[in-house]
Structure formats: C-alpha cells, structure tokens
Short mmCIF file of C-alpha atoms and ligand atoms in Angstrom, two decimals:
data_model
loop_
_atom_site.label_atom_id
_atom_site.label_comp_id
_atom_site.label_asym_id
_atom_site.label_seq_id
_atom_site.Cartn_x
_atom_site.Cartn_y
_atom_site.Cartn_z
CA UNK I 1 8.46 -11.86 -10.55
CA UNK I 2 7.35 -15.23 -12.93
CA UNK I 3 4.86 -14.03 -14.62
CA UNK I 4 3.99 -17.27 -16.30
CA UNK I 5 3.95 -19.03 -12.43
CA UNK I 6 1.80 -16.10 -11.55
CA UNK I 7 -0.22 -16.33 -14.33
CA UNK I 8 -0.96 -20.00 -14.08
CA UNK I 9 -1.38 -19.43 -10.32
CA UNK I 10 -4.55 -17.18 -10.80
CA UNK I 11 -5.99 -19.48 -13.35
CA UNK I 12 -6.05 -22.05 -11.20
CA UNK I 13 -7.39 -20.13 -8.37
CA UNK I 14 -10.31 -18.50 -10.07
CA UNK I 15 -11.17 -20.43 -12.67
CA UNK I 16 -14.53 -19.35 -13.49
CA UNK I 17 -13.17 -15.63 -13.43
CA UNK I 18 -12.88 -14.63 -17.19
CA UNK I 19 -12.80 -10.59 -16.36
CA UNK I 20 -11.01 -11.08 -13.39
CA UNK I 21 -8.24 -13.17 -15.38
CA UNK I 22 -8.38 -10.67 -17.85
CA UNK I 23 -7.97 -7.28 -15.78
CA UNK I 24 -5.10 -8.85 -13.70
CA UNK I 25 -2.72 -10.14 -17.31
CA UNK I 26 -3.01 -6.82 -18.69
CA UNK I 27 -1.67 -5.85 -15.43
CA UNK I 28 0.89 -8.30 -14.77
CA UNK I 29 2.41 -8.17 -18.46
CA UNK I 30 3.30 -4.32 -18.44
CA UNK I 31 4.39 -4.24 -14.84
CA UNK I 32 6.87 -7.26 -14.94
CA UNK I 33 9.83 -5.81 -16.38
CA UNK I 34 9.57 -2.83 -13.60
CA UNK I 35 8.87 -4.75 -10.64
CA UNK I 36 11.84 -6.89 -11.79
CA UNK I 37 13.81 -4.01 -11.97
CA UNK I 38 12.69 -2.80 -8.54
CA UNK I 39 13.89 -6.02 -6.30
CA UNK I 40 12.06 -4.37 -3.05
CA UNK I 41 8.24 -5.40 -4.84
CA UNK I 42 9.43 -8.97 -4.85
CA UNK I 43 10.69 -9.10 -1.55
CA UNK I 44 7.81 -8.27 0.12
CA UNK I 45 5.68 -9.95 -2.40
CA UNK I 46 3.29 -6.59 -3.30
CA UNK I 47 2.50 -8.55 -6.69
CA UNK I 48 1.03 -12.03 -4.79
CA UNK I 49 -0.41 -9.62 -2.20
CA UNK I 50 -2.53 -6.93 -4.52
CA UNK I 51 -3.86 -9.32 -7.02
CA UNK I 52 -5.81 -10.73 -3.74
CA UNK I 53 -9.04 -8.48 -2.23
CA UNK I 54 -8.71 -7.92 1.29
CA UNK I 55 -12.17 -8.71 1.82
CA UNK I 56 -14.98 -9.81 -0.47
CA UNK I 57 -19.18 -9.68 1.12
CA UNK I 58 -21.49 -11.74 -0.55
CA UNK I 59 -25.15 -11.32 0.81
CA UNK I 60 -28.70 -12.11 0.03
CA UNK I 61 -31.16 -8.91 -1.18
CA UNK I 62 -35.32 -9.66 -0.72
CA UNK I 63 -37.32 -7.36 -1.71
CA UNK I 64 -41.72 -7.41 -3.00
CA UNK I 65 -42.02 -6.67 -6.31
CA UNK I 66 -45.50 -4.10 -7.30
CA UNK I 67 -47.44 -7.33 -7.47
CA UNK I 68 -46.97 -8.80 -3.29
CA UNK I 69 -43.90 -11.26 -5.17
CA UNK I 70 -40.89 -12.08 -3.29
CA UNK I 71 -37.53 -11.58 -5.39
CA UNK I 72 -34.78 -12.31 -4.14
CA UNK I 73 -31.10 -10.92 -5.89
CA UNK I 74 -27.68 -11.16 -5.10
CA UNK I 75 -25.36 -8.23 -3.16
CA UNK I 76 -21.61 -7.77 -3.77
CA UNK I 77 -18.81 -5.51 -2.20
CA UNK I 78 -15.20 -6.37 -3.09
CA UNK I 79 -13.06 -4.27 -0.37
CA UNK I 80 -9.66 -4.89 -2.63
CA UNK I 81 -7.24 -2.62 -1.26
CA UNK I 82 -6.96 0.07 1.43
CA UNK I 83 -3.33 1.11 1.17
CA UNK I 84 -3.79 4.71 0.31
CA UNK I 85 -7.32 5.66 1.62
CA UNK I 86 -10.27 4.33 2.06
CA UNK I 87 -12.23 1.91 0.44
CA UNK I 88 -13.54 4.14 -3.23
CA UNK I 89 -15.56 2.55 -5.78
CA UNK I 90 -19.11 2.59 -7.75
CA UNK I 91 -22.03 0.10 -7.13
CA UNK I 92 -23.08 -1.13 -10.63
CA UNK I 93 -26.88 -2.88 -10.59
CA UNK I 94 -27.29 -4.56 -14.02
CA UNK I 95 -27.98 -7.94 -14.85
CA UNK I 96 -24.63 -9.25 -15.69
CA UNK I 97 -22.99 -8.53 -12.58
CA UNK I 98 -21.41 -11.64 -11.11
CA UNK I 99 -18.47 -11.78 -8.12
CA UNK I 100 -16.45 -12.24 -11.29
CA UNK I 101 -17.52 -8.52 -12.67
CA UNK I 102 -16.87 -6.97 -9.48
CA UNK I 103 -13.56 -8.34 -8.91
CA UNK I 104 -12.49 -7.27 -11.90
CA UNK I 105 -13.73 -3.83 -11.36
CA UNK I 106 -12.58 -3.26 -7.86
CA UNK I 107 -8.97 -4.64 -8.79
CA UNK I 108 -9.30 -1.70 -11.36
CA UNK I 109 -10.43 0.98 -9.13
CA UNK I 110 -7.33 0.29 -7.21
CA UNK I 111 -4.67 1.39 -9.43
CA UNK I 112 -7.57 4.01 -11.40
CA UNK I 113 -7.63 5.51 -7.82
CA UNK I 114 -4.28 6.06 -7.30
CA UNK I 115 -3.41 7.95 -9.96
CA UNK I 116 -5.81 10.44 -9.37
CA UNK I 117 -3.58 11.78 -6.76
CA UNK I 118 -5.93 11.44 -3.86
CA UNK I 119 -6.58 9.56 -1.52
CA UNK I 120 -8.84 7.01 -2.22
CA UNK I 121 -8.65 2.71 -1.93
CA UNK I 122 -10.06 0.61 -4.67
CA UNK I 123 -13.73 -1.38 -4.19
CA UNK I 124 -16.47 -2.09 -6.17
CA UNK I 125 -20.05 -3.23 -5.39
CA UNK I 126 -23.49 -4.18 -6.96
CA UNK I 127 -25.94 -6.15 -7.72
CA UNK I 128 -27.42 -8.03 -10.43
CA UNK I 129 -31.19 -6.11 -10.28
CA UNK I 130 -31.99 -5.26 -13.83
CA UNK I 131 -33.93 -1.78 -13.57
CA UNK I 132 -35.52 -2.50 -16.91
CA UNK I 133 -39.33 -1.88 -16.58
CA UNK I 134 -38.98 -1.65 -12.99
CA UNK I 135 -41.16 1.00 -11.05
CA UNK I 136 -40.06 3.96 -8.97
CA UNK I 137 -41.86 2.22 -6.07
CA UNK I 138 -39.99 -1.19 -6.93
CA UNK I 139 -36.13 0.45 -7.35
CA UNK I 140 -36.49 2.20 -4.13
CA UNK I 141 -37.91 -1.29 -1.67
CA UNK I 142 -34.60 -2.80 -4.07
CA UNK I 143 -32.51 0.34 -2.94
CA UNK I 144 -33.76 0.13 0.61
CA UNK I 145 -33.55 -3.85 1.20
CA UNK I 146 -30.22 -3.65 -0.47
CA UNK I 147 -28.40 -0.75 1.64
CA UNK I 148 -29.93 -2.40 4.63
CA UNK I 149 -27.35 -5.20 4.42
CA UNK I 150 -24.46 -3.06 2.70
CA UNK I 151 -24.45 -0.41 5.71
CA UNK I 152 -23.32 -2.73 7.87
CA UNK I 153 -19.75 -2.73 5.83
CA UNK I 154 -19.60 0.70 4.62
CA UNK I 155 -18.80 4.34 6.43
CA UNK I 156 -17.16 7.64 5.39
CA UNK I 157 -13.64 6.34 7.01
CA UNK I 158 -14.19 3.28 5.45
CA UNK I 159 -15.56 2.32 2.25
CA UNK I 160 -17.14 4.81 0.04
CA UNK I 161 -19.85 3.80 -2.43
CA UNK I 162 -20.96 5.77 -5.25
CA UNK I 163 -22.82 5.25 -8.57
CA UNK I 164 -22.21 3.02 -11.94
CA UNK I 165 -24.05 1.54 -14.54
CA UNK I 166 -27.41 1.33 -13.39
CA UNK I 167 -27.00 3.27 -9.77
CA UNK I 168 -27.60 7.10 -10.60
CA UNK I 169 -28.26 10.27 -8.72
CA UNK I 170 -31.97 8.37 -7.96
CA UNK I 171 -31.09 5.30 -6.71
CA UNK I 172 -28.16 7.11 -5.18
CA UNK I 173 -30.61 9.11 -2.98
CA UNK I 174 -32.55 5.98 -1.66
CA UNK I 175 -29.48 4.02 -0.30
CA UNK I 176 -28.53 7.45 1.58
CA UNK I 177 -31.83 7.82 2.84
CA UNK I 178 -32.02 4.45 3.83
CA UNK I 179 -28.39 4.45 5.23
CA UNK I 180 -29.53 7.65 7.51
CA UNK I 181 -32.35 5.62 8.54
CA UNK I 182 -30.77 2.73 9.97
CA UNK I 183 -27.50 4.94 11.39
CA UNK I 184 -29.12 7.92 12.04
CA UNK I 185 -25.90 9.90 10.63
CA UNK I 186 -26.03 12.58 7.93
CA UNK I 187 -22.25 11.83 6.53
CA UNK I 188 -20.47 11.44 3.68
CA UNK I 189 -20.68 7.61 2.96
CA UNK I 190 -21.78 8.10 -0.71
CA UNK I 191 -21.07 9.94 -3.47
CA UNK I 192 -22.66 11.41 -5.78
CA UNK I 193 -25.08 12.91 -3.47
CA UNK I 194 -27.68 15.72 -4.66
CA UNK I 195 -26.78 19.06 -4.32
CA UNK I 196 -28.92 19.94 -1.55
CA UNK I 197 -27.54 17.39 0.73
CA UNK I 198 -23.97 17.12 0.14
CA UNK I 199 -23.06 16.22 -3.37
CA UNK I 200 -20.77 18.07 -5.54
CA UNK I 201 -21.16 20.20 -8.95
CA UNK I 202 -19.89 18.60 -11.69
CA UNK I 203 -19.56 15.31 -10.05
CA UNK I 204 -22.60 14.06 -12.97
CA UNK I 205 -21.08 15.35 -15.86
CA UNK I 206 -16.99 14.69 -14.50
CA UNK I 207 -16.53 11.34 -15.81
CA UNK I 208 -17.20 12.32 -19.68
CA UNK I 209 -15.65 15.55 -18.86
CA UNK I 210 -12.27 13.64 -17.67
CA UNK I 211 -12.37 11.49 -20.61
CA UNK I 212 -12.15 14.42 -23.06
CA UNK I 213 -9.57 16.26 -20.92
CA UNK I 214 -7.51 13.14 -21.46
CA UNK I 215 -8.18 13.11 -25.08
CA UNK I 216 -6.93 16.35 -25.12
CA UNK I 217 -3.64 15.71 -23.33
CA UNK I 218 -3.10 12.91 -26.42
CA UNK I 219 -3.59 15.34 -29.00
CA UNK I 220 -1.76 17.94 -27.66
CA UNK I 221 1.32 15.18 -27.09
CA UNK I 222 0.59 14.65 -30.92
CA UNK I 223 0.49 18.46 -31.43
CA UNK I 224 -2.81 17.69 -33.06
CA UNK I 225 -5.72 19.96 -31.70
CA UNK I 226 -9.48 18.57 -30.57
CA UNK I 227 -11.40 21.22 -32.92
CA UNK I 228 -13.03 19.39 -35.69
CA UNK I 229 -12.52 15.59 -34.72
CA UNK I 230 -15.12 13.28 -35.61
CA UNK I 231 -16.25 11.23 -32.56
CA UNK I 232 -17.83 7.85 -31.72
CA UNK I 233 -19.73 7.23 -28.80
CA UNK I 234 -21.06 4.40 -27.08
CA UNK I 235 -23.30 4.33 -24.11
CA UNK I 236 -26.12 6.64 -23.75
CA UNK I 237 -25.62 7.05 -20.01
CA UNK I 238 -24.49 9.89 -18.04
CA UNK I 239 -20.54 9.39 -19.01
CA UNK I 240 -21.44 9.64 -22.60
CA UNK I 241 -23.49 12.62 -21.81
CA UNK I 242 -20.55 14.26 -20.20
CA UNK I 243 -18.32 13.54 -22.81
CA UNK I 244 -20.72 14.70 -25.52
CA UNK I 245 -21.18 17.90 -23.44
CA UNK I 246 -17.65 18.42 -23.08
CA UNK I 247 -16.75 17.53 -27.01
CA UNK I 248 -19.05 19.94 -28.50
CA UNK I 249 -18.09 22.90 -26.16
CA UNK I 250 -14.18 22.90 -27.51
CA UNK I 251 -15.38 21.90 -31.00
CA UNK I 252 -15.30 18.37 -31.58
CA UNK I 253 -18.49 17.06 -33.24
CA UNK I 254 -20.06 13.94 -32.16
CA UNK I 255 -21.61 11.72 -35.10
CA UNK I 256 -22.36 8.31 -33.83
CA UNK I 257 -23.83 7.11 -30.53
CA UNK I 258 -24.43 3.12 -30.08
CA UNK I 259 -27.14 1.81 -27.22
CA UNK I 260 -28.35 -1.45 -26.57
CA UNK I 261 -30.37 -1.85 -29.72
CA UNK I 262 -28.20 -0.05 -31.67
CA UNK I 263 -26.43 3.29 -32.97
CA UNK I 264 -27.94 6.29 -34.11
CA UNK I 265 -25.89 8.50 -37.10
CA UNK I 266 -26.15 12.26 -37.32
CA UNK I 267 -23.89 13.93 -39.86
CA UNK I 268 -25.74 17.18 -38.50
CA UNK I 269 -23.39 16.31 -35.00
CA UNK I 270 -25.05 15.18 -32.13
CA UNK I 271 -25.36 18.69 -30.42
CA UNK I 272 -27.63 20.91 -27.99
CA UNK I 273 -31.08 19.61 -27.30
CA UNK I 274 -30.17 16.41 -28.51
CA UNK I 275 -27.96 15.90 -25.62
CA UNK I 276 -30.32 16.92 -22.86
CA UNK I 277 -32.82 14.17 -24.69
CA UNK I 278 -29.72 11.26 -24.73
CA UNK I 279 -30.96 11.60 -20.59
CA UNK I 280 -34.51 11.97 -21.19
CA UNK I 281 -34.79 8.66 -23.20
CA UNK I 282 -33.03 7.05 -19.84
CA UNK I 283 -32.03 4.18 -21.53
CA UNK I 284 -30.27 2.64 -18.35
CA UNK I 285 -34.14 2.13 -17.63
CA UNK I 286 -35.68 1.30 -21.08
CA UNK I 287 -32.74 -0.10 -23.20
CA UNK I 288 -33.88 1.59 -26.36
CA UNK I 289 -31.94 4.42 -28.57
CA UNK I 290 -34.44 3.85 -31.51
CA UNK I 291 -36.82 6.93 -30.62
CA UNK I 292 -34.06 9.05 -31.17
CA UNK I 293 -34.26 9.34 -34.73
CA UNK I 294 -37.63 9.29 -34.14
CA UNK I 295 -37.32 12.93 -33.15
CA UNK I 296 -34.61 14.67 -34.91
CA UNK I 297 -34.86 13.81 -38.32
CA UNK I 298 -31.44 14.51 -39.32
CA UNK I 299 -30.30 10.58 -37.43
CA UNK I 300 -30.59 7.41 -38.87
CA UNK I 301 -31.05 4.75 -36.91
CA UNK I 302 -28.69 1.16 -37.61
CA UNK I 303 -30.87 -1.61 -35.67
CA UNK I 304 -28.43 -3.92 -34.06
CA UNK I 305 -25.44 -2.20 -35.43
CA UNK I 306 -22.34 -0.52 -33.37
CA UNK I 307 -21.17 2.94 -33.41
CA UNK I 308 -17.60 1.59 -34.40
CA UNK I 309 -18.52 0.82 -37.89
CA UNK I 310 -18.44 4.92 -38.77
CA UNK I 311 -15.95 6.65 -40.37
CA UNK I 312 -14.14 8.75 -37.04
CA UNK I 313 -11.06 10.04 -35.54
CA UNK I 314 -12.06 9.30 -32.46
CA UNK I 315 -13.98 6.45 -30.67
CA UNK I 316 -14.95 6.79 -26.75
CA UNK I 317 -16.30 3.64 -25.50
CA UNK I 318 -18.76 4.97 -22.59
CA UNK I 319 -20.84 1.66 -22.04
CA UNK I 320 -19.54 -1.75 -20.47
CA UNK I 321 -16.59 -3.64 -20.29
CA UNK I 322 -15.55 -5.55 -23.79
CA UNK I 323 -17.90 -3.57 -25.61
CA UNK I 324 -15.75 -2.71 -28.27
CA UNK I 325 -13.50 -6.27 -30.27
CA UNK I 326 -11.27 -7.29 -32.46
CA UNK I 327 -13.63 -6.94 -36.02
CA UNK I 328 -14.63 -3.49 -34.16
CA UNK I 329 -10.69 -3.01 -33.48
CA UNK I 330 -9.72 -3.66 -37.29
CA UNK I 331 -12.87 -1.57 -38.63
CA UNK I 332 -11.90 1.79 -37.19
CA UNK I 333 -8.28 1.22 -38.09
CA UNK I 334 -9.71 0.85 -41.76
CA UNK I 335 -11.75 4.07 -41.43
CA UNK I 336 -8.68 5.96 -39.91
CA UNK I 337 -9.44 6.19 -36.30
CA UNK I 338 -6.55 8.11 -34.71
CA UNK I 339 -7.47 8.21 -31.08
CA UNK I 340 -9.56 5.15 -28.90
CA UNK I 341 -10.28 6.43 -25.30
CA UNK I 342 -11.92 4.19 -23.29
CA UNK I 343 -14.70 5.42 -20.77
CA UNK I 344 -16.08 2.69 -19.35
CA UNK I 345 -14.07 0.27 -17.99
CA UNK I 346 -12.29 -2.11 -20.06
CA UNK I 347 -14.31 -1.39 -22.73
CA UNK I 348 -11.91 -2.72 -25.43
CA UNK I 349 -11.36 -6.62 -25.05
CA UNK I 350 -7.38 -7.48 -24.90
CA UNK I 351 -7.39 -8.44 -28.67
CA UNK I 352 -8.66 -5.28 -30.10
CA UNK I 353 -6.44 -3.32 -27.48
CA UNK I 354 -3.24 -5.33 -29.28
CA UNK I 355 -4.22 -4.34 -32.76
CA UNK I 356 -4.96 -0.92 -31.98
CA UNK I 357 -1.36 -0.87 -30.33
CA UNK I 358 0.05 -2.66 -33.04
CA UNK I 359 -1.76 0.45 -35.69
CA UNK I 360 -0.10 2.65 -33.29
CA UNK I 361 -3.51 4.42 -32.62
CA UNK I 362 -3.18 6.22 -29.69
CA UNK I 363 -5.09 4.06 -26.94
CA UNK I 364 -5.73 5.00 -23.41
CA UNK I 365 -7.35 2.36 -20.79
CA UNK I 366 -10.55 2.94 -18.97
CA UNK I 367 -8.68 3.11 -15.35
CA UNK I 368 -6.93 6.42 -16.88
CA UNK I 369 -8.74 7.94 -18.94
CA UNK I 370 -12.29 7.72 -17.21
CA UNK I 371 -10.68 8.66 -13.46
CA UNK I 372 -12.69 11.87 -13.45
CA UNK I 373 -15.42 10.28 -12.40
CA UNK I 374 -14.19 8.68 -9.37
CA UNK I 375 -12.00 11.70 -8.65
CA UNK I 376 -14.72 14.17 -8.57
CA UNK I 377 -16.24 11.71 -5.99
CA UNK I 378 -13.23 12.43 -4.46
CA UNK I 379 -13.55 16.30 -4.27
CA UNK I 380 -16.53 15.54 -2.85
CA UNK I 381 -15.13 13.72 0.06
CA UNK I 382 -13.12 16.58 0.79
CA UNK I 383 -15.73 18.88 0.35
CA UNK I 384 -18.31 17.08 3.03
CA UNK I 385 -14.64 17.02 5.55
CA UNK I 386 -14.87 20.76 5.27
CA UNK I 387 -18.46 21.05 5.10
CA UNK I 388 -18.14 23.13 2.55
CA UNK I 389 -18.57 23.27 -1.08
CA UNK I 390 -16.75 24.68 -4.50
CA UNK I 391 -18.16 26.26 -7.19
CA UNK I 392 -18.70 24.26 -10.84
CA UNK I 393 -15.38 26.56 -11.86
CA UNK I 394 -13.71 25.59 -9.15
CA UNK I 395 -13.93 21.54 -9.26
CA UNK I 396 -13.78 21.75 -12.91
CA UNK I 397 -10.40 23.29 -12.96
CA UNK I 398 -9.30 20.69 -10.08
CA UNK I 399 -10.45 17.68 -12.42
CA UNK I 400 -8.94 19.23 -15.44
CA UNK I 401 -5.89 19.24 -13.66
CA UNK I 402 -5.93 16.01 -12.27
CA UNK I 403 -6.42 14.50 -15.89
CA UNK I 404 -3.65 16.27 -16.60
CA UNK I 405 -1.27 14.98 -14.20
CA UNK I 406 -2.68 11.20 -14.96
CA UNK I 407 -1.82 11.90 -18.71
CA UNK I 408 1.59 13.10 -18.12
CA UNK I 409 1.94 9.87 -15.68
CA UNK I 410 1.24 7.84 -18.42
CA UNK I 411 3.23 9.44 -20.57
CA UNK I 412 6.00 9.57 -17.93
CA UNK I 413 5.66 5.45 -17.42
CA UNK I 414 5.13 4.68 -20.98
CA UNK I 415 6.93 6.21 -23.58
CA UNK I 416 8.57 3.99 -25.99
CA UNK I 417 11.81 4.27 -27.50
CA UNK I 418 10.26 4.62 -30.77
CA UNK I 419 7.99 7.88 -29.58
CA UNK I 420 5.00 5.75 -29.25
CA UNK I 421 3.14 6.23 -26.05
CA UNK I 422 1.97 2.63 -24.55
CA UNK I 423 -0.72 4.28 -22.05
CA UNK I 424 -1.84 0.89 -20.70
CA UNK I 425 1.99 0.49 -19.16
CA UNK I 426 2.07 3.57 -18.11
CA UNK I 427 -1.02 3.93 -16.65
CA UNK I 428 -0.53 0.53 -14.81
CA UNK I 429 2.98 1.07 -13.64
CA UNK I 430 2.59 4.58 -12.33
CA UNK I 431 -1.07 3.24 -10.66
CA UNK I 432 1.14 0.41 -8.99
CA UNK I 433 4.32 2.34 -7.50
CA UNK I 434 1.90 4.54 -4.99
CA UNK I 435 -0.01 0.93 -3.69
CA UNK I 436 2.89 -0.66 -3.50
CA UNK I 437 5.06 1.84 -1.19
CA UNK I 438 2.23 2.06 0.70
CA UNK I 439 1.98 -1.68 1.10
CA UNK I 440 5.74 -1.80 1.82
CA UNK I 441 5.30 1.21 4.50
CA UNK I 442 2.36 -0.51 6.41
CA UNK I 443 4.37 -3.38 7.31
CA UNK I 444 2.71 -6.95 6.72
CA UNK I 445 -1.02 -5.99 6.93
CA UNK I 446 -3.11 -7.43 4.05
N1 LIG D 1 -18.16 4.00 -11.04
C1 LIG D 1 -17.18 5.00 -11.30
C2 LIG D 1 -15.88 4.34 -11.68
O1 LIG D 1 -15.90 3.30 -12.32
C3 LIG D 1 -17.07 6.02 -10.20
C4 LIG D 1 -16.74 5.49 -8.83
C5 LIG D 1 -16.83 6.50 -7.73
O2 LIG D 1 -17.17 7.65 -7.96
O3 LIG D 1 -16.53 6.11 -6.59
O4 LIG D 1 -14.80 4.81 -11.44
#
C-alpha cells in the first residue's frame, strides 16, 4: 500500500471533505506498515475498497414550523460498509452536520463496530435541524417528515439507526412511531427504544459507562487504580452523564464540565443531584451550562472558557469532534494530565492527539473507547431477535466485558517496543483485520 498515492488520491477526490480527510489519515498512517506486511489486503485492494461508502442518500426534509412557515433541511445516511452485519450507526441532528460530518462518522463506526465483537456494519445519518428553541410540536413534524423519507432505506436486517448528538430517547420515539406508521411493523429498526417498547436498560447511560470501563483497563495496564482521579468533562449530554455516573460510583471525582458557553468548576466534585440536573438543564436543547452555578453554589462558572484549562488526571472529551486542540493538548500536559479518553468522536484534532502521544499520556480514540454506546445498541438488537430482555446487571456486565476485550485489542495491536501503548494503532488495526477478512470472504461485492 502507497500511502502517499493514497493519500493524494482522497484529496483529490473529496476535496471539500476536511473530517473526512482527517478520519481516513489517521487511519491509513497506523495501518500501512500491517497491511504491507499482510500482502492478501493489497491484492484484493480492501484499503481502495473501505475508504469508499457503499452507498451514500442525500434527500430533501419539509416540514411547518409553529408559525404555518415552510423549512426545508437537509437528510443524510452514509451506508459505508456491510461486511460484518448490518448497517449500525447514530443519526446526529445539529447544525453543523454536512455529507462531510457524516462521512467521517460512518467511516468511523465501521472499524468502532467491529471491535465490539458483534455484529454490526458501520453508517451514520442526520440532519442539520438545530433543536435550539424548537418546540415539542416542531421536533416531532421534523422527526416525522424526516423518517418519512429515511424509512424507505432503513430495516432491522438492514441498516439500524439510533441516537447522537441531538437525536435522544424523544426524538428517538417519534421516528419509530412514524416508521410504524408508514410500515405498519413493530421491529427493531432503531435503537435506543424506550423501555416499554423494546429498548434496552442501560443502553442511555452505556456510552459514558464504556468510556470509564476503558479508562479503567488503562490504569489497570499502568497498575494505577481509578479511586481518587481528578476528571475533566466536556459535553453535558447523556455520554457525559454516563460517564459522570459511572466515575463517581468507583471513586473518581469529577471537577470540571465544559458546555457550549462554557465550563463550570466544582472542587466540591460534581456528584449526586448535580448529575440528575446536568439532564434537566438539557442543554442539547438550550445551549447554556451557566444556570448551573446558579444552583449549587459550590461551582464557578468560566464564560467562554474550556474544561481543559483545569488542573486533572484525566480529561474525557464527551461533546463533538475536534473539541479538544493543540493549546488545549499542551495545557493539560502542563497541569499533569495522565490519561485523555475520548468520548465523542474524534474529539481531539490530529495535532493535539500527536503531542499527547509524544508526552506519552495515555490516549485512547473515540472509535474505542466510546464503543459502549453503539454496543449496547447492539445488545439490544439481540434482545428484540429473542424478544426478550436482560436485566440492568446483566447488560452491564456484557458491556463491561466488551470494553474489556476492545482494551486488550488495543493493547494487543499497539504496544510499542518501548512499553508505550499507541491505542489509535491498535484500535485501528485490530478494527480493520475483521472488515477486511470479511471483505476478502465475500468475494468482489462492494
Ligand atoms: N451515536 C453513537 C456512536 O457514535 C451510537 C450509535 C448506535 O448506537 O448505533 O457510536
């Protein structure tokens, strides 16, 4: 494999595809030396064939506003790769979603989604609708007009929606409705379903839940221990709610939380009833943290300010990609940070990745560390195959160990000479071998 040729290749095809361009060199660099060591990838050209979607829809969403307006938005599914199961991914409805985004993110989900073990494809969707001030009345016609076109792309066997940024157990629960509507089926073509009509315990809280599982597999490779530790967050969603959940139950204690206008300090740790309120101030629907230290009068509130600039050993990134740069990079390096676990996905832009590297901070990518999510959504599959459903105990331990078995694939795939654990390779490579014998086993299909 050339991975300058290849490189240049996708530049010039997708020009106006920064993420896109991104996603795929962090891919390409840490895979070339193994896929050059493996001459069967090249031969059938798995490389050329899986930095390609199979399919990407494009279509047009109308919908009247509370006031009799017309607006009109754009759709997106990205169908990138079917090798090991069907179609898997989150819809994501915020207003910087482009087909550059969801490429990007569904070219992720394919390698996050294979080493979760199961068996899942990778695909993304959304839209650019920004929910901000919108009524319930208004997100459901949006929810409605905009399932009424994906549907016709989508099934159980096929391609598997679920939520993202934006697209939560709410908006979740119109597109089903409106799915049943039109196809007058009760099945398991979403997830993260309510309880009461198919969803799966845990499945909320199991992407923050996952991230600190992983966390815990890199301290325990350290032989450091999770009690105590200091932690950043970003995000104020629900996968910074699960991880904040998670992190004070085995001891950790949570300081710093960033939102859009920005981060809120508590040297009391955020803890308790301030967790339940991170939801309550829904700030995927209001974009504001500020009230926050409104209420408890132990937080201060930093207008405009990151979470990264706080003294931590840990920093979880649970809010959009690139949130976290270079300056932010070099900042927690000065402070000490020891651990940088990314939650959402590729949260840390490819120069402060390199210098966190390069500090030999232990770093592990979104498509790793945050898998719970989309593996949960998984259990759920299986769950509405057997019509049947597990306890909270008994998906928790199944995502537990699933983190656990991603870890020790990283680990497995990226293990320097010098001790230092490169999770990016690792996580890349061992993502890549599953796609690509499937690929090779299909025959010439996509
Ligand atoms: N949006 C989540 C992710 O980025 C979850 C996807 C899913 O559950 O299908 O992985």
């Amino acid at each position: 494999m050339d991975l300058k040729k290849l490189m240049a290749d996708l530049e010039a095809k997708n020009p106006s595809q920064p993420l896109y361009l991104q996603a795929a060199k962090e891919v390409l660099e840490t895979i070339v030396d193994f896929v050059n060591e493996n001459p069967q990838y090249d031969k059938y050209a798995i490389v050329e064939r899986i930095l390609e979607p199979e399919r990407i829809v494009k279509f047009k969403v109308t919908w009247v506003d509370d006031k009799g307006q017309i607006q009109v938005n754009r759709g997106f599914r990205v169908q990138h790769n079917m090798a090991i199961g069907p179609y898997k991914g989150g819809l994501r409805f915020h207003k910087s979603v482009t087909e550059d985004t969801m490429k990007f993110l569904a070219f992720e989900q394919t390698f996050k989604n294979s080493l979760t073990t199961l068996p899942m494809g990778g695909g993304k969707g959304g839209s650019d609708f920004d929910q901000t001030g919108k009524s319930e009345g208004e997100v459901m016609r949006f929810c409605q007009a905009f399932m009424t076109e994906l549907q016709k792309y989508i099934g159980a066997e096929t391609d598997v929606p679920a939520g993202d940024i934006g697209v939560g157990a709410r908006e979740i629960g119109f597109m089903y409705g409106q799915y049943k509507r039109i196809r007058g089926e009760h099945v398991g073509v979403l997830t993260g379903k309510g309880l009461e009509w198919g969803g799966s315990l845990i499945r909320p809280e199991a992407t923050g839940f996952g991230a600190v599982y992983f966390l815990e597999g890199m301290l325990k490779e350290n032989k450091d221990g999770i009690k105590g530790k200091r932690v950043a967050l970003s995000g104020f969603g629900n996968v910074a709610w699960g991880a904040a959940l998670k992190l004070e139950e085995l001891g950790a204690k949570v300081v710093a939380i960033s939102g859009p206008d920005g981060y809120i300090l508590d040297e009391d740790g955020i803890t308790g009833d301030k967790i339940a309120y991170m939801n309550d101030l829904n700030v995927t629907r209001n974009n504001v943290v500020a009230p926050f230290a409104k209420k408890y009068p132990s937080a201060k509130f930093f207008a405009g300010k990151k979470s990264w600039e706080v003294k931590v050993d840990v920093a979880i990134p649970c809010a959009i990609q690139n949130e976290l740069d270079e300056k932010d990079a070099k900042t927690l390096i000065a402070n000490g940070v020891k651990y940088v676990v990314e939650a959402s996905n590729m949260g840390c832009t490819a120069e402060a990745v390199t210098a966190l590297q390069k500090a030999k901070v232990g770093f592990a990518p979104g498509k790793a560390a945050n898998a719970g999510g989309v593996a949960t959504s998984g259990l759920e599959m299986s769950q509405n195959s057997m019509k049947l459903s597990w306890s909270a105990k008994e998906v928790d331990e199944k995502l537990n160990a699933i983190m656990t078995s991603i870890h020790d694939n990283c680990v497995k795939h990226g293990k320097g000479k010098d001790g230092y654990i490169n999770y990016v390779k690792g996580a890349n490579i061992a993502g890549f071998i599953k796609v690509a014998d499937a690929m090779i086993a299909q025959g010439i299909a996509y």
